[in-house]
C-alpha positions as YAML, in Angstrom:
chain: A
units: angstrom
residues:
- id: 1
  name: MET
  ca: [110.25, 60.21, 107.27]
- id: 2
  name: ILE
  ca: [107.44, 62.20, 106.08]
- id: 3
  name: GLN
  ca: [104.57, 60.94, 103.66]
- id: 4
  name: PHE
  ca: [103.49, 61.92, 100.70]
- id: 5
  name: GLN
  ca: [100.30, 62.10, 101.22]
- id: 6
  name: ASP
  ca: [101.05, 64.44, 104.44]
- id: 7
  name: LEU
  ca: [103.74, 66.67, 102.76]
- id: 8
  name: PRO
  ca: [101.10, 69.87, 103.01]
- id: 9
  name: THR
  ca: [100.48, 69.67, 106.41]
- id: 10
  name: LYS
  ca: [104.98, 69.78, 107.19]
- id: 11
  name: ILE
  ca: [105.42, 72.78, 105.14]
- id: 12
  name: ASN
  ca: [105.63, 75.86, 107.11]
- id: 13
  name: PRO
  ca: [103.44, 78.82, 104.94]
- id: 14
  name: ILE
  ca: [106.15, 81.30, 106.84]
- id: 15
  name: ALA
  ca: [109.37, 81.66, 105.33]
- id: 16
  name: VAL
  ca: [110.64, 84.07, 107.36]
- id: 17
  name: SER
  ca: [109.84, 85.42, 110.88]
- id: 18
  name: PHE
  ca: [111.29, 88.44, 112.55]
- id: 19
  name: ASN
  ca: [110.26, 90.43, 115.57]
- id: 20
  name: GLY
  ca: [106.61, 90.00, 114.74]
- id: 21
  name: PHE
  ca: [106.89, 90.21, 111.25]
- id: 22
  name: ASP
  ca: [105.92, 87.52, 108.90]
- id: 23
  name: LEU
  ca: [106.95, 87.25, 105.43]
- id: 24
  name: ARG
  ca: [104.64, 84.16, 103.63]
- id: 25
  name: TRP
  ca: [105.80, 81.77, 100.37]
- id: 26
  name: TYR
  ca: [102.74, 83.08, 99.44]
- id: 27
  name: SER
  ca: [104.29, 87.06, 99.36]
- id: 28
  name: ILE
  ca: [107.37, 85.49, 97.79]
- id: 29
  name: SER
  ca: [105.66, 83.42, 95.07]
- id: 30
  name: TYR
  ca: [104.03, 87.23, 93.94]
- id: 31
  name: LEU
  ca: [107.50, 88.23, 93.93]
- id: 32
  name: LEU
  ca: [108.59, 85.24, 92.11]
- id: 33
  name: VAL
  ca: [105.86, 86.03, 89.90]
- id: 34
  name: PHE
  ca: [107.22, 89.39, 88.45]
- id: 35
  name: ILE
  ca: [110.61, 88.28, 88.60]
- id: 36
  name: THR
  ca: [109.99, 85.24, 85.98]
- id: 37
  name: VAL
  ca: [107.94, 87.71, 83.93]
- id: 38
  name: VAL
  ca: [111.09, 90.40, 83.55]
- id: 39
  name: ILE
  ca: [113.38, 87.63, 83.08]
- id: 40
  name: LEU
  ca: [111.25, 86.39, 79.98]
- id: 41
  name: ILE
  ca: [110.50, 89.96, 78.50]
- id: 42
  name: SER
  ca: [114.30, 90.91, 78.51]
- id: 43
  name: PHE
  ca: [115.22, 87.62, 76.75]
- id: 44
  name: ARG
  ca: [112.28, 89.15, 74.14]
- id: 45
  name: ILE
  ca: [114.09, 92.76, 74.71]
- id: 46
  name: LYS
  ca: [117.50, 91.52, 73.50]
- id: 47
  name: LYS
  ca: [116.41, 89.23, 70.72]
- id: 48
  name: ASN
  ca: [114.18, 92.88, 69.41]
- id: 49
  name: ASP
  ca: [111.21, 90.83, 69.27]
- id: 50
  name: ALA
  ca: [109.42, 93.93, 70.44]
- id: 51
  name: GLN
  ca: [110.67, 96.36, 67.20]
- id: 52
  name: LYS
  ca: [110.69, 93.28, 64.77]
- id: 53
  name: TYR
  ca: [108.00, 91.42, 65.10]
- id: 54
  name: PHE
  ca: [104.83, 94.25, 67.03]
- id: 55
  name: ASN
  ca: [106.28, 97.76, 66.13]
- id: 56
  name: LEU
  ca: [107.00, 98.60, 69.37]
- id: 57
  name: ASN
  ca: [110.09, 100.91, 69.71]
- id: 58
  name: LEU
  ca: [110.21, 100.64, 73.89]
- id: 59
  name: SER
  ca: [113.52, 100.73, 75.64]
- id: 60
  name: PHE
  ca: [113.60, 98.32, 78.82]
- id: 61
  name: ASP
  ca: [112.79, 100.29, 80.97]
- id: 62
  name: SER
  ca: [109.70, 101.85, 79.29]
- id: 63
  name: LEU
  ca: [108.68, 98.23, 79.30]
- id: 64
  name: LEU
  ca: [109.99, 97.58, 83.10]
- id: 65
  name: GLU
  ca: [107.58, 100.65, 84.12]
- id: 66
  name: ILE
  ca: [105.15, 99.06, 82.33]
- id: 67
  name: LEU
  ca: [105.25, 95.84, 83.52]
- id: 68
  name: THR
  ca: [105.46, 97.13, 87.61]
- id: 69
  name: TRP
  ca: [101.88, 99.09, 86.41]
- id: 70
  name: LEU
  ca: [100.51, 96.14, 85.00]
- id: 71
  name: PHE
  ca: [101.53, 94.01, 88.19]
- id: 72
  name: PHE
  ca: [100.06, 96.65, 90.56]
- id: 73
  name: GLY
  ca: [96.96, 96.47, 88.55]
- id: 74
  name: ALA
  ca: [96.68, 93.00, 88.48]
- id: 75
  name: VAL
  ca: [97.10, 93.04, 92.48]
- id: 76
  name: LEU
  ca: [94.63, 95.63, 93.13]
- id: 77
  name: GLY
  ca: [92.12, 94.16, 90.40]
- id: 78
  name: GLY
  ca: [92.06, 90.77, 91.79]
- id: 79
  name: ARG
  ca: [91.62, 92.30, 95.79]
- id: 80
  name: ILE
  ca: [88.66, 94.76, 94.77]
- id: 81
  name: PHE
  ca: [87.47, 91.73, 92.51]
- id: 82
  name: HIS
  ca: [87.63, 89.08, 95.54]
- id: 83
  name: ILE
  ca: [86.20, 91.67, 97.53]
- id: 84
  name: PHE
  ca: [83.20, 92.37, 95.88]
- id: 85
  name: LEU
  ca: [82.29, 88.46, 95.43]
- id: 86
  name: ASN
  ca: [82.54, 88.35, 99.25]
- id: 87
  name: LEU
  ca: [80.70, 91.62, 100.07]
- id: 88
  name: ASN
  ca: [78.94, 90.31, 103.40]
- id: 89
  name: PHE
  ca: [82.21, 88.82, 104.90]
- id: 90
  name: TYR
  ca: [83.68, 91.90, 104.03]
- id: 91
  name: PHE
  ca: [80.55, 94.35, 105.41]
- id: 92
  name: GLN
  ca: [81.18, 92.29, 109.16]
- id: 93
  name: ASN
  ca: [84.80, 92.76, 108.82]
- id: 94
  name: PRO
  ca: [85.55, 95.78, 106.99]
- id: 95
  name: ILE
  ca: [88.94, 96.34, 108.60]
- id: 96
  name: GLN
  ca: [90.09, 93.18, 106.86]
- id: 97
  name: THR
  ca: [89.55, 94.99, 103.43]
- id: 98
  name: PHE
  ca: [92.71, 96.46, 102.50]
- id: 99
  name: SER
  ca: [94.71, 95.85, 106.04]
- id: 100
  name: PRO
  ca: [98.01, 93.19, 105.44]
- id: 101
  name: PHE
  ca: [97.44, 93.06, 109.14]
- id: 102
  name: GLN
  ca: [95.53, 90.37, 111.59]
- id: 103
  name: ASN
  ca: [96.15, 90.01, 115.28]
- id: 104
  name: SER
  ca: [98.76, 92.92, 115.22]
- id: 105
  name: GLN
  ca: [100.84, 90.23, 112.48]
- id: 106
  name: PHE
  ca: [101.63, 91.77, 109.39]
- id: 107
  name: VAL
  ca: [100.65, 88.80, 107.07]
- id: 108
  name: GLY
  ca: [99.73, 90.00, 103.57]
- id: 109
  name: LEU
  ca: [96.75, 90.36, 102.01]
- id: 110
  name: TYR
  ca: [94.79, 87.42, 102.25]
- id: 111
  name: GLY
  ca: [91.83, 86.68, 99.07]
- id: 112
  name: MET
  ca: [92.79, 87.61, 95.75]
- id: 113
  name: SER
  ca: [90.87, 86.93, 92.47]
- id: 114
  name: PHE
  ca: [92.62, 85.48, 89.15]
- id: 115
  name: PHE
  ca: [89.36, 87.02, 86.91]
- id: 116
  name: GLY
  ca: [89.50, 90.19, 88.86]
- id: 117
  name: GLY
  ca: [93.67, 90.55, 88.52]
- id: 118
  name: LEU
  ca: [92.95, 90.11, 84.30]
- id: 119
  name: ILE
  ca: [90.67, 92.75, 84.36]
- id: 120
  name: GLY
  ca: [92.89, 94.82, 86.63]
- id: 121
  name: ALA
  ca: [95.84, 94.00, 84.48]
- id: 122
  name: LEU
  ca: [94.34, 94.83, 80.86]
- id: 123
  name: LEU
  ca: [92.41, 98.06, 81.85]
- id: 124
  name: THR
  ca: [95.69, 99.46, 83.59]
- id: 125
  name: GLY
  ca: [97.55, 98.16, 79.91]
- id: 126
  name: TYR
  ca: [94.98, 99.82, 78.09]
- id: 127
  name: TRP
  ca: [95.44, 103.28, 79.95]
- id: 128
  name: LEU
  ca: [99.18, 103.27, 79.77]
- id: 129
  name: CYS
  ca: [98.82, 102.45, 76.03]
- id: 130
  name: ARG
  ca: [96.61, 105.63, 75.59]
- id: 131
  name: LYS
  ca: [98.47, 107.83, 77.92]
- id: 132
  name: LYS
  ca: [101.87, 106.49, 75.97]
- id: 133
  name: LYS
  ca: [100.23, 106.48, 72.49]
- id: 134
  name: ILE
  ca: [101.10, 102.59, 71.74]
- id: 135
  name: SER
  ca: [99.13, 100.02, 70.26]
- id: 136
  name: PHE
  ca: [97.45, 98.47, 73.05]
- id: 137
  name: THR
  ca: [96.53, 94.95, 70.96]
- id: 138
  name: SER
  ca: [100.78, 95.02, 70.63]
- id: 139
  name: LEU
  ca: [101.74, 95.51, 73.69]
- id: 140
  name: ILE
  ca: [99.36, 92.66, 75.46]
- id: 141
  name: ASN
  ca: [100.25, 90.46, 72.49]
- id: 142
  name: PHE
  ca: [104.41, 91.07, 73.16]
- id: 143
  name: LEU
  ca: [104.60, 90.31, 76.96]
- id: 144
  name: LEU
  ca: [101.31, 87.88, 77.42]
- id: 145
  name: PRO
  ca: [103.39, 84.68, 76.58]
- id: 146
  name: ALA
  ca: [105.54, 85.31, 79.72]
- id: 147
  name: PHE
  ca: [102.83, 85.84, 82.40]
- id: 148
  name: PRO
  ca: [101.87, 81.92, 82.12]
- id: 149
  name: LEU
  ca: [105.19, 80.97, 83.76]
- id: 150
  name: GLY
  ca: [104.81, 83.65, 86.52]
- id: 151
  name: TYR
  ca: [101.56, 82.40, 87.21]
- id: 152
  name: PHE
  ca: [102.49, 78.98, 88.11]
- id: 153
  name: TRP
  ca: [104.20, 80.71, 90.77]
- id: 154
  name: GLY
  ca: [100.88, 81.97, 92.01]
- id: 155
  name: ARG
  ca: [99.25, 78.16, 91.77]
- id: 156
  name: ILE
  ca: [102.52, 77.21, 93.79]
- id: 157
  name: GLY
  ca: [102.28, 79.94, 96.65]
- id: 158
  name: ASN
  ca: [98.83, 78.40, 96.96]
- id: 159
  name: PHE
  ca: [99.86, 74.97, 97.54]
- id: 160
  name: LEU
  ca: [102.46, 76.02, 100.38]
- id: 161
  name: ASN
  ca: [99.67, 78.28, 101.86]
- id: 162
  name: GLY
  ca: [97.38, 75.09, 102.00]
- id: 163
  name: GLU
  ca: [94.25, 77.02, 100.48]
- id: 164
  name: LEU
  ca: [91.79, 76.43, 97.12]
- id: 165
  name: TYR
  ca: [92.82, 72.75, 98.20]
- id: 166
  name: GLY
  ca: [90.58, 70.12, 96.39]
- id: 167
  name: LYS
  ca: [87.83, 67.72, 97.01]
- id: 168
  name: LYS
  ca: [87.93, 64.45, 98.51]
- id: 169
  name: THR
  ca: [89.30, 61.80, 96.55]
- id: 170
  name: ASP
  ca: [91.09, 58.52, 97.41]
- id: 171
  name: LEU
  ca: [93.82, 58.62, 94.37]
- id: 172
  name: PRO
  ca: [97.11, 57.38, 95.30]
- id: 173
  name: TRP
  ca: [98.55, 61.16, 94.92]
- id: 174
  name: ALA
  ca: [95.68, 62.67, 97.29]
- id: 175
  name: MET
  ca: [97.07, 65.13, 99.75]
- id: 176
  name: ASN
  ca: [96.31, 65.92, 103.38]
- id: 177
  name: PHE
  ca: [96.21, 70.12, 104.23]
- id: 178
  name: PRO
  ca: [96.24, 71.61, 107.23]
- id: 179
  name: THR
  ca: [93.42, 74.18, 106.87]
- id: 180
  name: ASP
  ca: [91.05, 71.66, 105.46]
- id: 181
  name: PRO
  ca: [88.68, 70.87, 108.93]
- id: 182
  name: GLU
  ca: [87.60, 66.91, 108.12]
- id: 183
  name: ASN
  ca: [91.53, 66.70, 107.44]
- id: 184
  name: LEU
  ca: [90.78, 64.11, 104.82]
- id: 185
  name: PRO
  ca: [92.77, 63.16, 101.47]
- id: 186
  name: ARG
  ca: [92.22, 65.87, 98.65]
- id: 187
  name: HIS
  ca: [93.06, 66.60, 95.06]
- id: 188
  name: PRO
  ca: [96.19, 68.56, 95.44]
- id: 189
  name: SER
  ca: [94.19, 71.05, 93.29]
- id: 190
  name: GLN
  ca: [96.81, 73.92, 93.55]
- id: 191
  name: LEU
  ca: [99.47, 71.54, 91.71]
- id: 192
  name: TYR
  ca: [96.99, 71.02, 88.48]
- id: 193
  name: GLU
  ca: [96.74, 74.48, 88.03]
- id: 194
  name: ALA
  ca: [99.88, 75.46, 88.24]
- id: 195
  name: PHE
  ca: [100.65, 72.82, 85.23]
- id: 196
  name: LEU
  ca: [97.92, 73.10, 83.13]
- id: 197
  name: GLU
  ca: [97.46, 77.14, 83.41]
- id: 198
  name: GLY
  ca: [100.84, 77.89, 84.05]
- id: 199
  name: ILE
  ca: [103.61, 75.35, 82.16]
- id: 200
  name: VAL
  ca: [101.30, 73.97, 79.84]
- id: 201
  name: ILE
  ca: [99.73, 77.44, 78.81]
- id: 202
  name: PHE
  ca: [103.25, 79.26, 78.36]
- id: 203
  name: LEU
  ca: [104.50, 76.59, 76.66]
- id: 204
  name: ILE
  ca: [101.60, 76.95, 73.98]
- id: 205
  name: LEU
  ca: [101.73, 80.76, 73.76]
- id: 206
  name: TRP
  ca: [105.78, 80.83, 73.67]
- id: 207
  name: SER
  ca: [105.81, 78.71, 71.04]
- id: 208
  name: ILE
  ca: [103.77, 80.69, 68.96]
- id: 209
  name: ARG
  ca: [104.90, 84.57, 70.21]
- id: 210
  name: ASN
  ca: [106.87, 85.33, 67.27]
- id: 211
  name: HIS
  ca: [104.44, 83.24, 64.47]
- id: 212
  name: PRO
  ca: [103.30, 85.34, 61.43]
- id: 213
  name: LYS
  ca: [99.74, 85.30, 62.01]
- id: 214
  name: LEU
  ca: [98.84, 83.70, 65.68]
- id: 215
  name: LYS
  ca: [101.21, 86.11, 67.46]
- id: 216
  name: ASN
  ca: [98.51, 88.81, 66.94]
- id: 217
  name: GLN
  ca: [96.03, 86.27, 68.30]
- id: 218
  name: ILE
  ca: [97.62, 85.33, 71.85]
- id: 219
  name: LEU
  ca: [95.55, 87.57, 73.68]
- id: 220
  name: PRO
  ca: [92.01, 85.93, 72.47]
- id: 221
  name: LEU
  ca: [94.14, 82.31, 72.66]
- id: 222
  name: PHE
  ca: [94.68, 83.03, 76.39]
- id: 223
  name: LEU
  ca: [91.30, 83.81, 77.42]
- id: 224
  name: ILE
  ca: [90.08, 80.78, 75.42]
- id: 225
  name: LEU
  ca: [92.63, 78.36, 76.69]
- id: 226
  name: TYR
  ca: [92.88, 79.77, 80.37]
- id: 227
  name: GLY
  ca: [88.35, 79.59, 80.03]
- id: 228
  name: ILE
  ca: [88.65, 76.08, 79.40]
- id: 229
  name: ILE
  ca: [91.10, 74.36, 81.70]
- id: 230
  name: ARG
  ca: [90.29, 76.16, 84.62]
- id: 231
  name: PHE
  ca: [86.42, 75.46, 83.54]
- id: 232
  name: VAL
  ca: [87.63, 71.53, 83.93]
- id: 233
  name: MET
  ca: [89.62, 72.60, 86.70]
- id: 234
  name: GLU
  ca: [86.83, 73.22, 88.82]
- id: 235
  name: PHE
  ca: [85.54, 70.01, 88.77]
- id: 236
  name: PHE
  ca: [88.59, 69.15, 90.91]
- id: 237
  name: ARG
  ca: [88.92, 72.18, 93.21]
- id: 238
  name: GLU
  ca: [86.47, 72.46, 96.61]
- id: 239
  name: ASN
  ca: [83.98, 74.38, 96.50]
- id: 240
  name: PHE
  ca: [84.12, 77.38, 98.61]
- id: 241
  name: ASP
  ca: [82.12, 79.86, 96.83]
- id: 242
  name: GLY
  ca: [78.68, 78.69, 96.36]
- id: 243
  name: THR
  ca: [76.87, 77.13, 92.56]
- id: 244
  name: TYR
  ca: [74.65, 79.20, 90.17]
- id: 245
  name: LEU
  ca: [71.94, 77.65, 87.62]
- id: 246
  name: ALA
  ca: [70.23, 75.76, 90.44]
- id: 247
  name: GLY
  ca: [73.94, 73.95, 91.51]
- id: 248
  name: LEU
  ca: [74.87, 73.40, 87.67]
- id: 249
  name: LEU
  ca: [78.15, 75.59, 87.69]
- id: 250
  name: THR
  ca: [80.27, 76.96, 90.53]
- id: 251
  name: GLN
  ca: [81.60, 80.77, 90.85]
- id: 252
  name: GLY
  ca: [85.11, 79.65, 89.04]
- id: 253
  name: GLN
  ca: [82.86, 78.03, 86.18]
- id: 254
  name: LEU
  ca: [80.57, 80.85, 85.23]
- id: 255
  name: LEU
  ca: [83.87, 83.30, 84.85]
- id: 256
  name: SER
  ca: [85.39, 80.75, 82.93]
- id: 257
  name: ILE
  ca: [82.42, 80.44, 80.82]
- id: 258
  name: VAL
  ca: [82.34, 84.67, 80.19]
- id: 259
  name: THR
  ca: [86.26, 84.47, 79.98]
- id: 260
  name: LEU
  ca: [86.40, 82.08, 76.86]
- id: 261
  name: LEU
  ca: [83.34, 83.76, 75.45]
- id: 262
  name: PHE
  ca: [85.38, 87.00, 75.30]
- id: 263
  name: GLY
  ca: [88.52, 85.19, 73.94]
- id: 264
  name: LEU
  ca: [85.72, 83.81, 71.11]
- id: 265
  name: PHE
  ca: [84.17, 87.47, 70.63]
- id: 266
  name: ILE
  ca: [87.59, 89.30, 70.11]
- id: 267
  name: LEU
  ca: [88.63, 86.22, 67.20]
- id: 268
  name: GLY
  ca: [85.11, 86.64, 65.76]
- id: 269
  name: TYR
  ca: [85.52, 90.05, 65.49]
- id: 270
  name: ARG
  ca: [89.22, 89.96, 63.97]
- id: 271
  name: TYR
  ca: [87.77, 87.23, 61.57]
- id: 272
  name: GLU
  ca: [85.41, 90.11, 60.56]
- id: 273
  name: ASN
  ca: [88.03, 92.82, 60.46]
- id: 274
  name: THR
  ca: [90.90, 91.75, 59.13]
- id: 275
  name: GLY
  ca: [91.39, 94.31, 56.62]
- id: 276
  name: SER
  ca: [92.13, 96.61, 60.15]
- id: 277
  name: GLY
  ca: [92.85, 94.31, 62.95]
- id: 278
  name: ASN
  ca: [93.25, 97.51, 65.22]
- id: 279
  name: PHE
  ca: [90.98, 96.09, 68.23]
- id: 280
  name: LEU
  ca: [91.40, 98.63, 71.10]
- id: 281
  name: ARG
  ca: [94.13, 100.22, 69.38]
...
């Protein structure tokens, strides 16, 4: 019988292996992210939420095209930002910058940054809205409530991959991770984040998705919620990226503060400009 504490060590991160091609659960989790978001957006399209609440006259095919662009923008942004935060490693190993192969085996792209993915998705969305002449804020506020549930699968992928585990602890639900060189019980911080940053934020945003006033504040509310929760989660995550301000903040906490402040800035801007409500329109 598998002990609960040793569960991660019994999980094979490779879902399918064929002729040297390894398909990892982590890669499948990215597919689940996209599928989950498409299903939720399809539900909203059928309910005519886009036209009724956001004055978006777009077909499902158009929105599927936009979601595809946003997905690739997020992946590209997440990868570039990760590389930027780890320049020393990639200067020494330039072939791994965008190569999905290691030791002649396909392993996918290792190393992504959520914050970079968020920036990449928002910039891609802004570019698409300018190109298609539609409201950026309306589109983002319409789409965003679905994304946290997709994000849930990303954190599950981290768990199945045995990466981004938490700090050492003696709590009864602590787990051993195969990639931990110390092989000590740790917080399953990936599961904490999957629940809090994924499910909890999804339930909050989904419940207000059509609210007469709050539906137009989805983006800043998401940034604020994620910034706060991620800041707290950093106390449970093992710190792999160094600290700042004399060791007071982790890299993730510093970026969480920036995310939180940006969300507050958007709310403040809209509060001062309630007559227009056209921020980045």
